[in-house]
Each structure stands twice: as structure tokens, then as C-alpha cells.
Amino acid sequence: MTPSSDDRDDAEAVVRGFLRDVRSGERPERAGRYLAARVRAHQGRPGAEHGVVTRTPEDYADHVRDMLRARGPWTFEVTGVEASDGYVEARWRQAGAVAAEGSARRRPVVEHGWARYRVRDGRIDEYWIDAREQAAPAPGEVLRYTAFSTDPGGGNPAGVVLDATGMTDAQMLATAAGVGFSETAFLLPGPDPVGVRYFSPRAEVSFCGHATIATAVAVAERSGAGRMRLATAAGQVEVVTDRADDGTWRATLTSVPPRTAPLEDADLRGLLSALRWSEADLDPGLPPRVAYAGAWHPVLAARTRARLRDLDYDREALADLMARRGWTTVDLVWRQDATTFVARNPFPPGGVVEDPATGAAAAALGGYLREGGHVGLPAVLTVRQGEDMGRPSVLTVEVPEDPGSGIRVSGSAVALPAAG
């Protein structure tokens, strides 16, 4: 029998009350109001359980009190409750501290929890629980993520320092060089908007899309989904994070207002020479321009996928031209269909041959296409990047109709496994 809407509402109310009063640690003595006389508790998600225990309400209250004694007070935030298929699923975020191993000091930790509850006769009689705990990073600590992929083997790796308070420019540059990724983001915690700086292994850059996506997901994993505003050297950038049902995190940034400029004939000749392309290799429907959405990128559209696939450029000549013009990457694209583009981004100023996913260039491309009338508006575009270098990435680019609006770039990000 399918539960009625009243039944679902009642079950959801029971779970919300249980989380608010008992699981939060506020009133563990109220466990009997929400739990059946005997409750089966599965450790792990359905089909992936790694343990089952049976608890009475008194047992559960004692369990919460034991956690409080071990950890001290914590903050508890319910981030989602939804009734479906006879069950109620809930998510929460719990922030507190635990004793560091071998030390009297306590380290901050954040737990992200998920549970599925079965409610019968107004009481929870069975549930499945899955929780993941993360330590808060120390000041200056580098986290490593890959952006625009759910696979650690894909996307564009970025370093993330969530607390760069007190770090000098030289320290940030040395840290980025030590990480070795194309960019590392350094957050400067403070009043909204939060300051952020981006460094390649060789220099500071005004804005970096993939490091922004990685940073937003790193913050969300520790503080929950939401919205944050970043004060970048290019201007204010808003980022929104959310978590899918499968547990993967996704972030959407809104760029500063984009603009384009002509690509001078001499610069076009220099680009083609360094790339070892000819004018016949260019798509006449997408003329060369220089585009900006936080950083400047020449946009060259290849006539064929084969031309884009065969990337063999003069690194010294291209790096010299880009340094003189202040370009961050070169955005080479091939238009697969009306809303799908394949991209490659040479990045010699950053000390790497090619970027596997470039959020700033994707935003600039969206602005270029809008300004040139090359897409119907509003548009949702897919940019595929990194395929030819073995790190496939997918960037979703939303182009609003308003010519003064920022471009939205979305993608997933996941933490990289620790080295060693």
C-alpha cells in the first residue's frame, strides 16, 4: 500500500523531531518519543551495510551522551529531510572537536551524515546510517581536488588552501609551485565576501574557474551546501554548491560581466605561427576574438576535430606572445553541434603544456558566443575538455540573454587521494 500524504507528513515530522531533539544532543532523554521499543540500526547504506545493532530508546540516549562526553558540545544542522517510498531520508552536518591522538589538544571536525528511517505507528523502528567525518584543515594546509569531473583520474587538479591568513605572496607562490598543479587557490577568511587569490607555479593570476569550483566544494564538504561570495582580483564572483542524491558535490560560479575585443592581425599571425596552424584551419563561422570573464583568452575555433586533436605548438614562442599580451590561456575550440564544444587550452604561462578544464575560459567563451550572436539565447552549453590528454572534463555553461550579466559555469569536484 502506498503511504498517503498524511502518513508521509507524519513520518517526516517524527524524523524531524528525532533529529532536532535527540540526534542533535539537545534532549537525548526524549528518545522514547520517537523510537520504537526496539530499533534495528544498520551501519551503512542499504545493500552496503557493515554492521547491524539493536537498540532501545534508552540505549540510544546513552549512545548520544557517550558522544557528548567524548566530543563535547557540537553544532548540528539538518540540511535535508524528504519522505519517499515509505521511508524518510535525512541529511545533516555536525561540527565539533575531538581529542587529537597522543595530545590533550582537540582538533575541529565536521561530520556529514545521511540516514534512511522507517516509521511505523508513529515511531522509528529501523534505520540505515552513513556518516563521513573530516578534520578542519590547519592554516596554510593544502587540500587537493580535481574539478569538472567526479573521477579523480579526470578533470583539472587544483590546490586549495582554506585558510591562507598571514601567508605572504612569496609563500603562496612557493606553495603553488610545490603543489605543481596549474593553479592553487588561497582563501583569506573574513567578512563577506571572502577574499581569494590564485597562483600558478609561476605567477599570480586574476581568476581561475576550476580552482574556484574546487574551493567551493572543499568548503561545502566542511560547512554544508550553500552560497558564498568571493572577492577575486577580477571582481566579485558568486558560487553556489549543492549535493546530488549519489553524494557527489557540484558547484556553479557566476563570472564577472564578460567582454570581448578584436584580435589584432599581427597577434593572429603570431598565434597561428606558434600553434603551427594556418588560416585555412579556422572555422569561418566563429571569427577569432579575445574574450574576458575574469581573465583574457584568445578564442580560435578549429574547422575540424582533427585539427584540434593535433596540438603541437612552439611553447617558447606562444609563452612569449601570451606574456606580452597578458593572456592566461589560449581557448582552442571545435563546435560539435549548436550547443556542444570541444576545447583545448594551451597554458605555458602556468608552467604546463595544457589545461584539462578551464572554467575562466569557458565563461569567456560563453560571453564571446553571446556577444557575437553565435548561439540562441538563453543558452545552456556543454564544453568537453581534457579528452585528448587523458583527463576528460565536462563544463556546463549557462549564457543568460541579458548582455550585461555574468556567465554561469558548473561542474563537479572530488578530493584527490593522498599521495604515497
Tab-separated table of C-alpha atoms in Angstrom, residues 165 275 389:
chain	number	residue	atom	x	y	z
A	165	THR	CA	45.789	34.019	6.792
A	275	LEU	CA	50.402	26.846	-32.937
A	389	MET	CA	45.257	14.473	-22.745
